[in-house]
mmCIF file of C-alpha atoms in Angstrom:
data_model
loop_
_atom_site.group_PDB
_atom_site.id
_atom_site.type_symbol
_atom_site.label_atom_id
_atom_site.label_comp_id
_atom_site.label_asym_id
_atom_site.label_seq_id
_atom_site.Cartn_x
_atom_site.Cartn_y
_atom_site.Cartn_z
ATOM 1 C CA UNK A 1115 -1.583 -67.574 14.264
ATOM 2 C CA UNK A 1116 -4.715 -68.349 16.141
ATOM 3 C CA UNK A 1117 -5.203 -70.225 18.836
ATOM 4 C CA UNK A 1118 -6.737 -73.032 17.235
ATOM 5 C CA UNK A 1119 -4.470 -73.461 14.210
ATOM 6 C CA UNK A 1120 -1.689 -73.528 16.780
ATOM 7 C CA UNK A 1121 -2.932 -76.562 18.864
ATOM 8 C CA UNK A 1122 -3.231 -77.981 15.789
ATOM 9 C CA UNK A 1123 0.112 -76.518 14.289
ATOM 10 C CA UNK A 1124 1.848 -78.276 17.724
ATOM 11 C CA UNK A 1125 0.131 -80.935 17.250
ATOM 12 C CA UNK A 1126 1.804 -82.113 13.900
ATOM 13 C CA UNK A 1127 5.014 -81.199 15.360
ATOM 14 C CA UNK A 1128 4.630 -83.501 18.225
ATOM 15 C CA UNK A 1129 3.099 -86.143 15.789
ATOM 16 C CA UNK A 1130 6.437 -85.774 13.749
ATOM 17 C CA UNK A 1131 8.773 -85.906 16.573
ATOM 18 C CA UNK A 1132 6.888 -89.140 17.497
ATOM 19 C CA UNK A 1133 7.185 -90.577 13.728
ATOM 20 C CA UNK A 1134 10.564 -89.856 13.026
ATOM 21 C CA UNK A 1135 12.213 -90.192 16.384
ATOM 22 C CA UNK A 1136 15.525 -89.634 14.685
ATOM 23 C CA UNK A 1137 15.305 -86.250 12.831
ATOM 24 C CA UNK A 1138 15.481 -82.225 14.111
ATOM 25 C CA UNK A 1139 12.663 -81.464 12.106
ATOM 26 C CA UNK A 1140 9.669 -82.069 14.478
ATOM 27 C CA UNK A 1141 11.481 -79.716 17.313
ATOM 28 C CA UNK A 1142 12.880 -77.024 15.052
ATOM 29 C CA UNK A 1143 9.238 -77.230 13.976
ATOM 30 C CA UNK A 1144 7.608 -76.919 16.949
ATOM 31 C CA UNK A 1145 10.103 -73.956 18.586
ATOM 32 C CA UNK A 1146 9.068 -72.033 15.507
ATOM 33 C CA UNK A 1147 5.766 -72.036 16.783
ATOM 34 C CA UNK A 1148 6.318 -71.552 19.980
ATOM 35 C CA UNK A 1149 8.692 -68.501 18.983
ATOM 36 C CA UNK A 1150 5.668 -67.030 16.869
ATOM 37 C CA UNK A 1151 3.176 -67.569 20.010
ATOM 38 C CA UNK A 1152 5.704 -65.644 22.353
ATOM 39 C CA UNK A 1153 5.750 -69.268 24.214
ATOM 40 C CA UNK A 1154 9.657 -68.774 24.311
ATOM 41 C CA UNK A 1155 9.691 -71.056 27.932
ATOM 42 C CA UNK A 1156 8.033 -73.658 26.090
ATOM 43 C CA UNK A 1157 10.534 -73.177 23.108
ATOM 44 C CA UNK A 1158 13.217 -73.909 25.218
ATOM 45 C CA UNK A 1159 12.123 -76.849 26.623
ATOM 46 C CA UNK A 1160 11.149 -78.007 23.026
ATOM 47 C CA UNK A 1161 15.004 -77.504 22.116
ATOM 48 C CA UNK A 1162 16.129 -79.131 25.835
ATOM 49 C CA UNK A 1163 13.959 -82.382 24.697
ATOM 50 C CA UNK A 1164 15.530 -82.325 21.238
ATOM 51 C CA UNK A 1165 19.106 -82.311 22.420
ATOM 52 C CA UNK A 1166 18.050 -85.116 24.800
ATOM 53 C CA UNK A 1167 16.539 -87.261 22.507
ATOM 54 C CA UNK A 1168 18.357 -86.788 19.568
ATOM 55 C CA UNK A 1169 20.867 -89.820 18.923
ATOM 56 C CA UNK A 1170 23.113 -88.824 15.647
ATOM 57 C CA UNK A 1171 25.086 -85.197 15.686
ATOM 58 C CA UNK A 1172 24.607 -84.274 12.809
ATOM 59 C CA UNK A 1173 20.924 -83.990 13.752
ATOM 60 C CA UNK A 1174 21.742 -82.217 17.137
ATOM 61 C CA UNK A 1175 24.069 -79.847 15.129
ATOM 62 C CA UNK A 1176 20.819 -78.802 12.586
ATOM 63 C CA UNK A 1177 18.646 -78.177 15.599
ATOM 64 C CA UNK A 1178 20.760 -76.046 17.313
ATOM 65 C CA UNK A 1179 21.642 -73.774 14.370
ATOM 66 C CA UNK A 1180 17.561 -73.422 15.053
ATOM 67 C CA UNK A 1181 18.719 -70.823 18.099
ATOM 68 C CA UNK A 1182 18.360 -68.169 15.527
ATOM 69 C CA UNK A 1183 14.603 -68.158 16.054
ATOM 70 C CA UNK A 1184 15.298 -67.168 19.716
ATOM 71 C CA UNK A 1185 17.741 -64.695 18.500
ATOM 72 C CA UNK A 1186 15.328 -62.950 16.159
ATOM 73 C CA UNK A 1187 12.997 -62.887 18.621
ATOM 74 C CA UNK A 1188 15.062 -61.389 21.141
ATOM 75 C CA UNK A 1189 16.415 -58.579 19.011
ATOM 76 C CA UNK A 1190 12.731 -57.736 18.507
ATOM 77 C CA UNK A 1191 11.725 -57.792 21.628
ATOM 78 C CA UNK A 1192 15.530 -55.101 22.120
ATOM 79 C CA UNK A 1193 13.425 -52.825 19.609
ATOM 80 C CA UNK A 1194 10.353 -52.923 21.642
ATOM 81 C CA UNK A 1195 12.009 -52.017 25.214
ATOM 82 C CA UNK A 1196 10.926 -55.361 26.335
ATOM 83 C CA UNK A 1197 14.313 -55.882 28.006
ATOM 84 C CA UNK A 1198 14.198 -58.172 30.600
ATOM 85 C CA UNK A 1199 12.319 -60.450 28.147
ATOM 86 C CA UNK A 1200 15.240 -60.142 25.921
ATOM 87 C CA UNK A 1201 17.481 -60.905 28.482
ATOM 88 C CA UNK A 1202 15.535 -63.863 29.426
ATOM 89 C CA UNK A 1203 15.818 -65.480 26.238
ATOM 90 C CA UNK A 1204 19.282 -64.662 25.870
ATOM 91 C CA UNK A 1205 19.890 -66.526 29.017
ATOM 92 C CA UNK A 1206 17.868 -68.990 27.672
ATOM 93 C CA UNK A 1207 20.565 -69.317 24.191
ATOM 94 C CA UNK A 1208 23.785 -69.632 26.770
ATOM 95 C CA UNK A 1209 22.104 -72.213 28.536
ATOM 96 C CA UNK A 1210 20.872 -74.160 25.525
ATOM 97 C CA UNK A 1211 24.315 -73.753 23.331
ATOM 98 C CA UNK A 1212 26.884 -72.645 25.971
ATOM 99 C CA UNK A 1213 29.879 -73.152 23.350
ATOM 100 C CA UNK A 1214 27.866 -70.930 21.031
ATOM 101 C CA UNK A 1215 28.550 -67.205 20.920
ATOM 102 C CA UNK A 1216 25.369 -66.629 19.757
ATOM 103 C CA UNK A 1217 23.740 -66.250 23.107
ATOM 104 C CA UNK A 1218 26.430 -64.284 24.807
ATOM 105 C CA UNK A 1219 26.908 -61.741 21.491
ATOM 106 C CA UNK A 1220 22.260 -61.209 22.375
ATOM 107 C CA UNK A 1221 22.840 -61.280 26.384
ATOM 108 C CA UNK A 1222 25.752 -58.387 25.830
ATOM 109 C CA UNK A 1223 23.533 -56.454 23.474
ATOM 110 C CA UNK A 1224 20.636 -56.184 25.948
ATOM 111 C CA UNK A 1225 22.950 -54.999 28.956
ATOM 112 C CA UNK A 1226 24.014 -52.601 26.364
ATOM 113 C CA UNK A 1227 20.981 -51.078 25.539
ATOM 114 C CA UNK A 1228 20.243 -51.584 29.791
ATOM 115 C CA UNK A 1229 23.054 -48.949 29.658
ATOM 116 C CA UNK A 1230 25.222 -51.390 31.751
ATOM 117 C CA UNK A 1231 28.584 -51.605 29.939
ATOM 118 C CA UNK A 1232 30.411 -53.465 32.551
ATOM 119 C CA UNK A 1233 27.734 -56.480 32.702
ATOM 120 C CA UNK A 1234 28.396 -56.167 28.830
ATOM 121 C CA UNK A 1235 32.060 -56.634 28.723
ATOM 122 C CA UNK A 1236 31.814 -59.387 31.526
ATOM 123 C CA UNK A 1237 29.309 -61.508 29.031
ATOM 124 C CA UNK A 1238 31.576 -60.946 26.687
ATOM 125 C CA UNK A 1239 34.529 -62.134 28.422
ATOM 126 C CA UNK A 1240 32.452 -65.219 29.631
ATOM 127 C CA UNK A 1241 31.944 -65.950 25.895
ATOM 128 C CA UNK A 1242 35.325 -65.524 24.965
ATOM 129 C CA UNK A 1243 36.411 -68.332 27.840
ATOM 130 C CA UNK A 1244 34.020 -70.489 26.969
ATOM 131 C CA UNK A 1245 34.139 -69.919 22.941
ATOM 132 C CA UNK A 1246 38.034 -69.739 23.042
ATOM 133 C CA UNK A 1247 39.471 -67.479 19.779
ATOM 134 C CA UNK A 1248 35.917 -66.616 18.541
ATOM 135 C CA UNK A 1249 36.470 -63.436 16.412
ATOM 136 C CA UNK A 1250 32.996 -61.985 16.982
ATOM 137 C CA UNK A 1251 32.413 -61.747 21.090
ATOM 138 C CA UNK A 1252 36.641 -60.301 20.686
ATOM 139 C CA UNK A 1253 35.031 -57.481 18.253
ATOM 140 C CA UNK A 1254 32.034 -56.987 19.688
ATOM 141 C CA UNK A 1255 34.965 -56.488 23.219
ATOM 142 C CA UNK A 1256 36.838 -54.078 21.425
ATOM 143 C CA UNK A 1257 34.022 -52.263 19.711
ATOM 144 C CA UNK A 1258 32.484 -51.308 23.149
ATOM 145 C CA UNK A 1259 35.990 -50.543 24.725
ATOM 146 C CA UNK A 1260 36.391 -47.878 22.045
ATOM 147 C CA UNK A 1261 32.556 -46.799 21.670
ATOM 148 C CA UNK A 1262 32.547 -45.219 25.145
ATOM 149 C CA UNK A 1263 35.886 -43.291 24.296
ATOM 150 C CA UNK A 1264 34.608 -42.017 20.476
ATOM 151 C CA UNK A 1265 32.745 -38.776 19.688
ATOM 152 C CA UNK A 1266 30.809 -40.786 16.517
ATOM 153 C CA UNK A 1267 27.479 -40.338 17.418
ATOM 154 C CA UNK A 1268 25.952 -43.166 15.439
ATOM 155 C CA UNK A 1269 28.535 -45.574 17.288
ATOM 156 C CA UNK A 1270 27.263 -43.974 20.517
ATOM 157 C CA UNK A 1271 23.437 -44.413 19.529
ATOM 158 C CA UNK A 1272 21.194 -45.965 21.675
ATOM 159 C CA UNK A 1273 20.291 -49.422 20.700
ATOM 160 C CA UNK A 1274 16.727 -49.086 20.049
ATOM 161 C CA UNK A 1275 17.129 -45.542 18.139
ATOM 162 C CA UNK A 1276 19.626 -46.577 15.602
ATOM 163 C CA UNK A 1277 16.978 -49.458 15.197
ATOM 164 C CA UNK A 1278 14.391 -47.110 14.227
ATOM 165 C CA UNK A 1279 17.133 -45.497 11.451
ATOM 166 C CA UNK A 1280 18.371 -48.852 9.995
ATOM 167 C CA UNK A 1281 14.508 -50.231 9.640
ATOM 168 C CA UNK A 1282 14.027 -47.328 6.540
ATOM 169 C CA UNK A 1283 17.673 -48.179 4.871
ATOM 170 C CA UNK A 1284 17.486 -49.960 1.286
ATOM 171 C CA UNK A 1285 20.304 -52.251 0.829
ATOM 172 C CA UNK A 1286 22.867 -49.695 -0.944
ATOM 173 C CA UNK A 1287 22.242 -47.341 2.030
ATOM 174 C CA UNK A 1288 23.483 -50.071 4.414
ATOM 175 C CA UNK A 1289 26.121 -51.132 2.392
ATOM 176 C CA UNK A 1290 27.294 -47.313 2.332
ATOM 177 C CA UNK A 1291 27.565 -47.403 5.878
ATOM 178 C CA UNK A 1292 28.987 -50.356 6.069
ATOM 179 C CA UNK A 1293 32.235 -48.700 4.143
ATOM 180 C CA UNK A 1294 32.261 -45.867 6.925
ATOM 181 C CA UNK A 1295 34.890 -47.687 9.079
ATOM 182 C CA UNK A 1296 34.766 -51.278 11.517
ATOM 183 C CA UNK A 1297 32.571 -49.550 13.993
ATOM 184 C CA UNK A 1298 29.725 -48.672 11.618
ATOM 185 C CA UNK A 1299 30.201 -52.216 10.326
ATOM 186 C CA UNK A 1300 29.723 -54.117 13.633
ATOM 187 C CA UNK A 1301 26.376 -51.524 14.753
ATOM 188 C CA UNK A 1302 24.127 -51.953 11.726
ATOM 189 C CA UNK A 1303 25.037 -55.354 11.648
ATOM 190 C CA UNK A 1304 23.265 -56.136 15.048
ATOM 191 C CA UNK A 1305 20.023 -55.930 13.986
ATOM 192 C CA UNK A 1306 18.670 -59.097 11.641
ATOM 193 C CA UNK A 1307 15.269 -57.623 10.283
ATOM 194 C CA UNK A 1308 16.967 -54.912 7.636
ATOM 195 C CA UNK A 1309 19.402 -58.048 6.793
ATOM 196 C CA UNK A 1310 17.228 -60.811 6.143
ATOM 197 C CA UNK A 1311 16.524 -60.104 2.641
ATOM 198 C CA UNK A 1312 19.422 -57.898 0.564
ATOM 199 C CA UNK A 1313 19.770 -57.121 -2.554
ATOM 200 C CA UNK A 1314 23.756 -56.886 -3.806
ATOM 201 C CA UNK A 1315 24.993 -53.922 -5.382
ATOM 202 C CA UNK A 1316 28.071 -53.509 -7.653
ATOM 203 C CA UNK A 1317 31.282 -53.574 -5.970
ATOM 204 C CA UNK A 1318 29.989 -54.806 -2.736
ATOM 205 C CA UNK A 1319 32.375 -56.299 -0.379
ATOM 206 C CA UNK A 1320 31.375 -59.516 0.816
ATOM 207 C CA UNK A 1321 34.003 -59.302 3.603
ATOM 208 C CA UNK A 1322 32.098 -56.875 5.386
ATOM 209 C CA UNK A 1323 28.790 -59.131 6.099
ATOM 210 C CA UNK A 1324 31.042 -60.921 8.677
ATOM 211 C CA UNK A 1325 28.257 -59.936 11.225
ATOM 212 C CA UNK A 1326 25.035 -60.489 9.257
ATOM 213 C CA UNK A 1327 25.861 -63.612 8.109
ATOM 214 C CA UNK A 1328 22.999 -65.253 10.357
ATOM 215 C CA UNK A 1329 20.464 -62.987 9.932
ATOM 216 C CA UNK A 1330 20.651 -63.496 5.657
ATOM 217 C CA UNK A 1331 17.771 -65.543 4.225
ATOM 218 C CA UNK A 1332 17.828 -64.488 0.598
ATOM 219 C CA UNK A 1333 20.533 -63.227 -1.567
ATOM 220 C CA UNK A 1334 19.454 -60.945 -4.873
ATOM 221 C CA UNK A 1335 22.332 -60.859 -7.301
ATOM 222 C CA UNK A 1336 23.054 -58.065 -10.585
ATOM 223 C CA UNK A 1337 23.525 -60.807 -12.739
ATOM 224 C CA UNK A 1338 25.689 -58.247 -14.955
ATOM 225 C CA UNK A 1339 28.334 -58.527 -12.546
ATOM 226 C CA UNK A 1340 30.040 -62.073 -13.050
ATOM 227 C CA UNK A 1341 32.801 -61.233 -10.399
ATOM 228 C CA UNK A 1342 29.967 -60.397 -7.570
ATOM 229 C CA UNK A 1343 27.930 -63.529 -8.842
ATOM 230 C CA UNK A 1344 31.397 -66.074 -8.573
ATOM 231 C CA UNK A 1345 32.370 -64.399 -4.925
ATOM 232 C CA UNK A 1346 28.697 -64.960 -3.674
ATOM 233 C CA UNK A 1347 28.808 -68.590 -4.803
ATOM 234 C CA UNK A 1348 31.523 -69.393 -3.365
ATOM 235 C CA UNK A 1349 30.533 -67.865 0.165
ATOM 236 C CA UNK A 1350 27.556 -69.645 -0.077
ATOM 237 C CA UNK A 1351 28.906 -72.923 -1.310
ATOM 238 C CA UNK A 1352 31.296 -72.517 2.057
ATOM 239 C CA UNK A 1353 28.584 -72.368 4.219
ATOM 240 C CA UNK A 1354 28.569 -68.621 5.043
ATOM 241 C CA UNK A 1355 25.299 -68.160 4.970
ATOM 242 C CA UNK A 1356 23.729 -70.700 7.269
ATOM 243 C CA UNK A 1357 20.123 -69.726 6.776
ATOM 244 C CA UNK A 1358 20.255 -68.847 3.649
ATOM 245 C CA UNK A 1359 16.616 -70.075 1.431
ATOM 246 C CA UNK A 1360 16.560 -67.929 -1.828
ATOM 247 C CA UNK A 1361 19.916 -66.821 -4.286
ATOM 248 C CA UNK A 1362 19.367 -65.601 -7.250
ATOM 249 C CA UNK A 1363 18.527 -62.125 -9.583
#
């Protein structure tokens, strides 16, 4: 985006915010661009303003499920070695949504790939007081508790590299490791660009997207296969897929 048509990108966002005091939309709006300019301080204080301003719940609840942006953003900036950035923004998420795991789940990542496992495990554990029972920051726990004790050299894979690997898999090659075992399922899970558009192949178990969930935006569907069409509707129906914007064949 250049520099002009985001002044006047911001601009509309404000202008929106102003004309419909009530609704998430002019933020969300106006963190995207942010996110896309790199301004991630300035996103955050767009999302600080929202949840200030915001009257109604429901509309808080909408903008925060908008902390995916920062998310994506961090993950990319994981892939790129830009890892204090990362963990910037990360700190950013816990700070924003503290009863979120989202933020903790990125900040554990980056000390991770920082190679320092017992800043990990402490994130973690913060999470998992402050997110009581939350089955993800428990896995993503127990998934680095074994990792360090495993000879599977994909679970043991740097961050960044296995990155590099899971950016060239088609959607039946991830699926195929996601049937390896839990470990597998949890790694190539972590990263949102391969998931983010997925086409389902027969036999696919749904179960195992537990992780990607988040990361889906459209859902492509053998239409042959009635049983994988009536278990993706009802997912969907339930909410699993928050950010979900295309289903179909």
């Amino acid at each position: 985006m250049a520099k002009r048509q985001y002044k006047e990108a911001l601009e509309d966002a404000v202008e929106m915010q102003i004309r419909v005091p009530g609704s998430y939309f002019g933020y969300s709006r106006a963190v995207q661009i942010h996110v896309i300019r790199d301004r991630f301080k300035a996103a955050f204080q767009t999302f600080k303003k929202g949840f200030d301003n915001l009257k109604q719940q429901q509309e808080i609840d909408t903008l925060a499920r908008s902390i995916y942006m920062l998310d994506t953003a961090a993950a990319d900036l994981g892939l790129l070695n830009q890892l204090e950035d990362a963990h910037e923004l990360a700190d950013m998420m816990v700070t924003l949504i503290p009863r979120s795991p989202i933020g903790y789940l990125r900040a554990g990542t980056v000390f991770l790939l920082q190679g320092r496992t017992d800043k990990a495990l402490d994130m973690y554990n913060r999470g998992i007081a402050r997110v009581q029972g939350n089955q993800q920051l428990i896995q993503h726990k127990e998934y680095v508790l074994r990792r360090f004790k495993s000879n599977d050299q994909i679970s043991r894979a740097p961050y960044d590299i296995l990155g590099w690997i899971v950016q060239y898999l088609d959607s039946h090659d991830l699926f195929t490791c996601l049937n390896v075992c839990y470990d597998w399922r949890v790694r190539f899970q972590q990263y949102p660009q391969p998931w983010r558009t997925i086409a389902l192949c027969n036999r696919t178990n749904l179960d195992f997207l537990e992780h990607a969930r988040a990361h889906i935006r459209a859902i492509y569907i053998p239409i042959t296969d009635i049983c994988m069409v009536n278990s993706c509707l009802k997912l969907v129906s339930g909410g699993a897929f928050p950010n979900l914007v295309h289903l179909g064949k």
